[in-house]
Amino acid sequence: MERSSYASRSSSELAAAASGGGRTLRVIPMRHPLGSGSTSSSSSPWWRAAVGRARAMGPLEWVEAALPCVAWTRKYRWKEDLQADLAAGITVGVMLVPQAMSYAKLSGLHPIYGLYTGFVPLFVYAIFGSSRQLAVGPVALVSLLVSNVLGGIVNSSSELYTELAILLAFMVGILECLMGLLRLGWLIRFISHSVISGFTTASAIVIGLSQIKYFLGYNVTRSSKIIPLIESIIAGADEFSWPPFVMGSTFLAILLIMKNRGKSNKRLRFLRVSGPLTAVVLGTIFVKFFHPPAISVVGEIPQGLPKFSIPQGFEHLMSLVPTAVLITGVAILESVGIAKALAAKNGYELDSNKELFGLGIANICGSFFSSYPATGSFSRSAVNNESGAKTGLSGIIMGIIIGSALLFMTPLFTDIPQCALAAIVISAVTGLVDYEEAIFLWSIDKKDFFLWAITFITTLVFGIEIGVLVGVAFSLAFVIHESANPHIAVLGRLPGTTVYRNTLQYPETYTYNGIVVVRIDAPIYFANISYIKDRLREYELNLPSSNKGLDVGRVYFVILEMSPVTYIDSSAVQALKDLHQEYEARHIQIAIANPNQQVHLLLSRSGIIDLIGAGWCFVRVHDAVQVCLQHVQNSSSNALKLAVQASGELSDSVSTPKPEQRHQKYYGFFKNLWKAQDYADAGGEVQPLLRQNLV
């Protein structure tokens, strides 16, 4: 069975050979991509498409692209939307005032900076942000990150600590703007949901333990690691004070009850929103009347709006870069994820890169008005959406409420118990403890559970930065492993059809002896080509059990089903050339079925098509199998003639069976080898690989 003769045959010769075997198999020749005049129809460069879109945009579209608020302002329904936006803005604004002060304490800053962070960024985001329901401001996780990194650089009581927190907001804003402009938001997709869940669960536990000092009445070591926190809590047990513990526990119980009742009953939704305000009001009233000496309070809070100032402390810029990158990642994961979910729920589209740019502008502008990094809050965004927010006007109303609190209400905040603010933080982060996700992952996918567990444990034991790095590293390692070891399936034919499917998934499929059909379910590139070659050799040596035709003892045809292959690089091209040479030496013919246009063009330009023969590229696997079987039939006919001639020469010298018996023996062998379904089952003639106007 000579491979070179197969590759050199033209379509007319093949049709003639087929008809000589009693069956007509028409193969329409495939036009060579490089010889076609339509190569220019391939996909244009991304920059050319971007320029085309930009030229097609009108002035109003340019304004909406720069200022997303124009889109909803033009279509604003004052009678229907204003009432909903007012209700949502007031609701979340009342919720934000105590939360902002609580998160500022968590970050190691004075409570006033929490209010500053909930002021200017809200107005800026309402103008430049593309989400209409996202509630921007201070959040627990970012506050913990700020505290963790700045605590290792400078003491939290120093002025430099505050300057670095503000500088961090400026750096995060720059990174977010750059990622939005360069459209790099896709990078965060490499962090799996399991890593995010494990990280946030561990962070929530660390946040809760860091706030427990306000319940216990004594100082606890500031750390993002669970072991030093527990050691510090145990070491100071002799300083335990009952009054803050009782008050804090009472407020925490009230907050959790109101939160759960508000979630479970839509009519009681106001309880969830008013919980933080209730704790602050009750605590302030108690302190005003009874003046308990064991209860520490917030103290004096400056009155008035923040003043414009340029961020300071640029000499510490490099030491803040890792944390700025981490906070930017959290912003993408939390804010953009929430914003896209809310956009889908409310029936409008959201561009994640525009969203990143809006968040970046909000942080940059906020840093000039004394705010630390702000991002979208899951809990406040959910409340904002549930309260009926229609547009970004609800965010402006939140900012007005914060501004009113800064102008008129700060004297009332002096006697707020610190344990009340701590209870608000602990209540907020309980929703981040996602143990149900771990149970779900254990039952569904042990690999994802391992990612969750390793991220959770390393974040608790070694700190937030190490936990994130380890989680991301393992997540990328799994991605690389899956990419370097792609799924490869041996295909068989479903009975009564021309459909070929995985033989392991569909045991009823049958294969043909001497022919192996292999589907590669991934792009072929330098990292996985060795694995693919090894698997192909394995299929050649370990023949799959076939139930069509007699056992011929070896493989003569390898058909590569390439429809899932979206890309091939130069390393893969060279490896395919080497594989072709190996197969050629063993008289094995490669056939290619259904490559996409990009892959087909690359194979043609690299000379792979010329090597294997243009007649060995097909649009369907079934076409390739039929042609391979046709070659087997033609070769068997030649072998049959040789066998008949040899029988006459050997009859006089050797005792052999009669020629008719030998003839019958060879005929029976090749007849069984050629047990293919009638070509009428194929539904017609073999189709060309690509239409001429697309090649």
JSON list of C-alpha atoms in Angstrom, two decimals, residues 134-135 139 272 334 338 376-383 431-432:
[
{"chain": "A", "resi": 134, "resn": "LEU", "atom": "CA", "xyz": [-23.54, 49.91, 41.20]},
{"chain": "A", "resi": 135, "resn": "ALA", "atom": "CA", "xyz": [-22.99, 51.57, 44.60]},
{"chain": "A", "resi": 139, "resn": "VAL", "atom": "CA", "xyz": [-15.67, 48.26, 51.14]},
{"chain": "A", "resi": 272, "resn": "ARG", "atom": "CA", "xyz": [-31.80, 45.22, 56.17]},
{"chain": "A", "resi": 334, "resn": "GLU", "atom": "CA", "xyz": [-16.02, 42.51, 42.59]},
{"chain": "A", "resi": 338, "resn": "ILE", "atom": "CA", "xyz": [-21.54, 42.88, 40.13]},
{"chain": "A", "resi": 376, "resn": "GLY", "atom": "CA", "xyz": [-18.25, 48.72, 44.08]},
{"chain": "A", "resi": 377, "resn": "SER", "atom": "CA", "xyz": [-19.93, 47.23, 47.13]},
{"chain": "A", "resi": 378, "resn": "PHE", "atom": "CA", "xyz": [-21.83, 43.98, 46.73]},
{"chain": "A", "resi": 379, "resn": "SER", "atom": "CA", "xyz": [-24.22, 44.55, 49.63]},
{"chain": "A", "resi": 380, "resn": "ARG", "atom": "CA", "xyz": [-25.01, 48.20, 48.88]},
{"chain": "A", "resi": 381, "resn": "SER", "atom": "CA", "xyz": [-25.36, 47.51, 45.15]},
{"chain": "A", "resi": 382, "resn": "ALA", "atom": "CA", "xyz": [-27.82, 44.72, 45.90]},
{"chain": "A", "resi": 383, "resn": "VAL", "atom": "CA", "xyz": [-29.84, 47.04, 48.15]},
{"chain": "A", "resi": 431, "resn": "GLY", "atom": "CA", "xyz": [-22.04, 37.33, 53.80]},
{"chain": "A", "resi": 432, "resn": "LEU", "atom": "CA", "xyz": [-18.53, 36.81, 52.40]}
]
